[in-house]
Tab-separated table of C-alpha atoms in Angstrom:
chain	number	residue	atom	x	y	z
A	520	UNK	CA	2.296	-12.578	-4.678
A	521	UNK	CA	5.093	-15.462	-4.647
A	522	UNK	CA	2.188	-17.964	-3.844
A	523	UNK	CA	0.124	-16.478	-6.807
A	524	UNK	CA	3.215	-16.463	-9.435
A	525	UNK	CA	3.843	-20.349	-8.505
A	526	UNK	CA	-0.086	-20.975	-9.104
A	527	UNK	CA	-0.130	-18.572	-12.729
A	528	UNK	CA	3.350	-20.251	-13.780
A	529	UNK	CA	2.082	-23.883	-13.753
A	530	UNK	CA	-0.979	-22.759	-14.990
A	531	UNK	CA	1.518	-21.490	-17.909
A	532	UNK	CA	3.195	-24.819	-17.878
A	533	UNK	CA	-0.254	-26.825	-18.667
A	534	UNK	CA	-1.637	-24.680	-21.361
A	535	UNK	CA	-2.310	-26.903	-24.393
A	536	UNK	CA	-0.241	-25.607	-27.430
A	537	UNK	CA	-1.446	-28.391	-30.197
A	538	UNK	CA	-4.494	-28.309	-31.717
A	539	UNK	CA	-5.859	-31.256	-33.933
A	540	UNK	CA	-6.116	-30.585	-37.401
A	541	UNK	CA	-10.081	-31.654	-39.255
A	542	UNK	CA	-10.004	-35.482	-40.501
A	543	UNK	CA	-11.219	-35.490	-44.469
A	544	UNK	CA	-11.805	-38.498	-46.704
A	545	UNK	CA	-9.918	-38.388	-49.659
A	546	UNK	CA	-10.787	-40.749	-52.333
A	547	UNK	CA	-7.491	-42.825	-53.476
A	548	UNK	CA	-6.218	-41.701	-49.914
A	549	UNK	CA	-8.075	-42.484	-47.446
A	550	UNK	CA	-8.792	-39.915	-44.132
A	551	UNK	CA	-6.081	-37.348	-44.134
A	552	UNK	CA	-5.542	-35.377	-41.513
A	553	UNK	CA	-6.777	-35.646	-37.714
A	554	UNK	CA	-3.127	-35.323	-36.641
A	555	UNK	CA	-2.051	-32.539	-33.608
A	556	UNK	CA	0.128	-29.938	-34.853
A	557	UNK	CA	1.784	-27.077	-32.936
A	558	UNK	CA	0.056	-23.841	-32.954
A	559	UNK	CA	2.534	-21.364	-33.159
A	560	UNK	CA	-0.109	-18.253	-31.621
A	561	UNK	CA	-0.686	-20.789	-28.108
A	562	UNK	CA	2.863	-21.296	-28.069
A	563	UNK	CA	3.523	-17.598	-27.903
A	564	UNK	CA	0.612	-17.203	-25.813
A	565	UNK	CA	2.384	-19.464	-23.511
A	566	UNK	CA	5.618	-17.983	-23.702
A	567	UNK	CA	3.909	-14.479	-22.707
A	568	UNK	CA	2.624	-16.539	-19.944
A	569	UNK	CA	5.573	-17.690	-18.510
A	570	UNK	CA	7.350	-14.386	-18.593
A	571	UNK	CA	4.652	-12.882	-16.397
A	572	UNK	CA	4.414	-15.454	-14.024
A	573	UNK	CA	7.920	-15.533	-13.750
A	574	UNK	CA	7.697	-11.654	-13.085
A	575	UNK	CA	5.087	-11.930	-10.356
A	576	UNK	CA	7.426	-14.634	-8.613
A	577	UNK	CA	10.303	-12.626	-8.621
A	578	UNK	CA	7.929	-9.463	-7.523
A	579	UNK	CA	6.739	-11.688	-4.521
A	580	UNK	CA	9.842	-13.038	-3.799
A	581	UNK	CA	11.530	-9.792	-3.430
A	582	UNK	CA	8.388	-8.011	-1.399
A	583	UNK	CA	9.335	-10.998	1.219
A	584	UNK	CA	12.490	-10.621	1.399
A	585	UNK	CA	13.309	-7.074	1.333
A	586	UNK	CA	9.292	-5.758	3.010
A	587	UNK	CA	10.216	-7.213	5.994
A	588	UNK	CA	13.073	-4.991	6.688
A	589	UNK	CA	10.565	-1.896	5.872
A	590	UNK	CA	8.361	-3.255	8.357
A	591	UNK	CA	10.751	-3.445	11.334
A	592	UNK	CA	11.963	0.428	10.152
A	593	UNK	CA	8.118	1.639	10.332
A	594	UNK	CA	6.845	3.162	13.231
A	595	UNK	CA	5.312	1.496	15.160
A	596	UNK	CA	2.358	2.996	15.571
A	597	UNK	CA	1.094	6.842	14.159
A	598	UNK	CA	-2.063	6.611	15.747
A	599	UNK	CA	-1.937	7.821	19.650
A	600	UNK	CA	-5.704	5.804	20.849
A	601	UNK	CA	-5.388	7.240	24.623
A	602	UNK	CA	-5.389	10.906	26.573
A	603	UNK	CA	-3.267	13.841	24.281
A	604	UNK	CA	-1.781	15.462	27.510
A	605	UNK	CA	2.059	15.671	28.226
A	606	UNK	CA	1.297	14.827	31.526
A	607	UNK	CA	0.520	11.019	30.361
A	608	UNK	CA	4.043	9.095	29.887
A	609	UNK	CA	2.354	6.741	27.456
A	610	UNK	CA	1.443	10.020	25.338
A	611	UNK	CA	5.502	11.121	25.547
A	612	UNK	CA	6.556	7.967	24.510
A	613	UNK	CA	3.990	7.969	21.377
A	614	UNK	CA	5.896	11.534	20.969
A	615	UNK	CA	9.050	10.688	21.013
A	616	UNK	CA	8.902	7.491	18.664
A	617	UNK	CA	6.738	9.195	16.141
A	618	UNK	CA	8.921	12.642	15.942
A	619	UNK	CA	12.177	10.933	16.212
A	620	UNK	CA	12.835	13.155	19.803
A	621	UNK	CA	16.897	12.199	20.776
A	622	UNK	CA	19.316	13.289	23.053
A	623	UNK	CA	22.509	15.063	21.100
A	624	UNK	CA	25.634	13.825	23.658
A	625	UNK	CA	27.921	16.384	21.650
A	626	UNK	CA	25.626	19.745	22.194
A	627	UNK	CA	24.069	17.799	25.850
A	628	UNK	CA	20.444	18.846	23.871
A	629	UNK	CA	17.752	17.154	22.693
A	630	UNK	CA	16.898	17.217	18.888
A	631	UNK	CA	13.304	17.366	16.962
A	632	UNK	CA	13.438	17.879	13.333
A	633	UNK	CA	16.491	19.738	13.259
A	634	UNK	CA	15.780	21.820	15.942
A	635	UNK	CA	17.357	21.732	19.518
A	636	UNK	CA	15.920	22.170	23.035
A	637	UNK	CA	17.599	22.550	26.259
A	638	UNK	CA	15.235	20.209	28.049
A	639	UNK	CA	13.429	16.571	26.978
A	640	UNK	CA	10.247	18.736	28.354
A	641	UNK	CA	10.644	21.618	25.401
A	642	UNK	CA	11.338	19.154	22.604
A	643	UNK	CA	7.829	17.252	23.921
A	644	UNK	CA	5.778	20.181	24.145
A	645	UNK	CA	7.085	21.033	20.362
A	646	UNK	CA	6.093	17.626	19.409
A	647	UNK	CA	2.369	18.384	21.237
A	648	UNK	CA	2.293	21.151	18.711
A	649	UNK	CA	2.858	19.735	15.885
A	650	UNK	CA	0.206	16.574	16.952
A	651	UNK	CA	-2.322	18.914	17.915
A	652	UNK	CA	-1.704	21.093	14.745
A	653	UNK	CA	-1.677	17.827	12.616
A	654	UNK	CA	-4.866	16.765	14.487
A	655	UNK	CA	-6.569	20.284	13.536
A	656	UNK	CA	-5.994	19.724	10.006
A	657	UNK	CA	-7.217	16.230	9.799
A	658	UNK	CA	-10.163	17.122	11.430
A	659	UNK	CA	-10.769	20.082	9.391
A	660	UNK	CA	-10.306	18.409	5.850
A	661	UNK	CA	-12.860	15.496	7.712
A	662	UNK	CA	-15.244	18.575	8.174
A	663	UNK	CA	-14.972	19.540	4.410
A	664	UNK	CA	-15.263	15.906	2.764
A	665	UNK	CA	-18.581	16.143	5.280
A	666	UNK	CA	-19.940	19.132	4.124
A	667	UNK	CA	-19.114	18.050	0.160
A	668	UNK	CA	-20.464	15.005	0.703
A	669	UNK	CA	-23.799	16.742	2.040
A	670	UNK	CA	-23.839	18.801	-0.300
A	671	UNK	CA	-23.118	16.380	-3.016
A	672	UNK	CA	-26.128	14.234	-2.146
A	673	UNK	CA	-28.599	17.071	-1.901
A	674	UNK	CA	-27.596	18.352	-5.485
A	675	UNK	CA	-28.533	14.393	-6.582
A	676	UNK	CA	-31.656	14.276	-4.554
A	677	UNK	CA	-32.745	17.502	-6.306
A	678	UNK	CA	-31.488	15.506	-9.806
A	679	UNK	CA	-33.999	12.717	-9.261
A	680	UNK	CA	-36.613	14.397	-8.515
């Protein structure tokens, strides 16, 4: 967006704001006119210009200065590409990032959520749970935009006929 607000604010900068005015012969006079003269509409035009651009800068600025933080807080990854069983370490870790698992030293327990566990194993198997449960309902709302969309392009197929 920064490199895009440089580009639109010396395209603001160029934009013509005289316009030449018609050249007629006046007898006694000679030509009259022919001159440039400041159009006051493209000089507000401009100046409406300007404050965008300068907008979008300081919009793109600010997403690089301050997005990069929010990308080192993400996670760093909420998608799990290898075998859902607690048995895989790879799989814990994936829980434990994603469901914010930590050890309390005060109560010696592990926290998920709010809720404690007396073991690192109970606070996983609460976080399979929740992943399978969250899995479920993905899949089921996939089944449903399926079955619209079937449905949905058998009512138009009936339509066209």
């Amino acid at each position: 967006m920064f490199c895009v607000g440089i580009a639109y604010l010396a395209y603001a900068l160029s934009m013509e704001v005289t316009v030449t005015t018609p050249t007629s012969y006046i007898p006694g006079l000679g030509n009259v006119g022919g001159e440039s003269v400041v159009n006051l509409h493209l000089v507000e035009q401009r100046r409406t210009h300007l404050w965008v651009s300068g907008l979008v800068v300081l919009v793109g600025l600010s997403c690089f200065l301050f997005g990069k933080q929010s990308r080192e807080n993400a996670p760093k990854s909420e998608i799990f590409d290898g075998e859902r069983e607690l048995s895989n370490d790879a799989y814990q870790l994936y829980l434990v990032e994603k469901y914010g698992i930590t050890r309390n030293d005060v109560f010696d327990r592990f926290v998920m959520n709010g809720r404690t566990f007396d073991a690192l194993e109970l606070a996983l198997s609460a976080a399979h749970v929740e992943e399978e449960q969250f899995h479920a309902e993905k899949e089921d709302a996939r089944q449903r935009l399926k079955k619209w969309d079937e449905e949905y392009r058998q009512r138009n197929r009936l339509f066209r006929r």
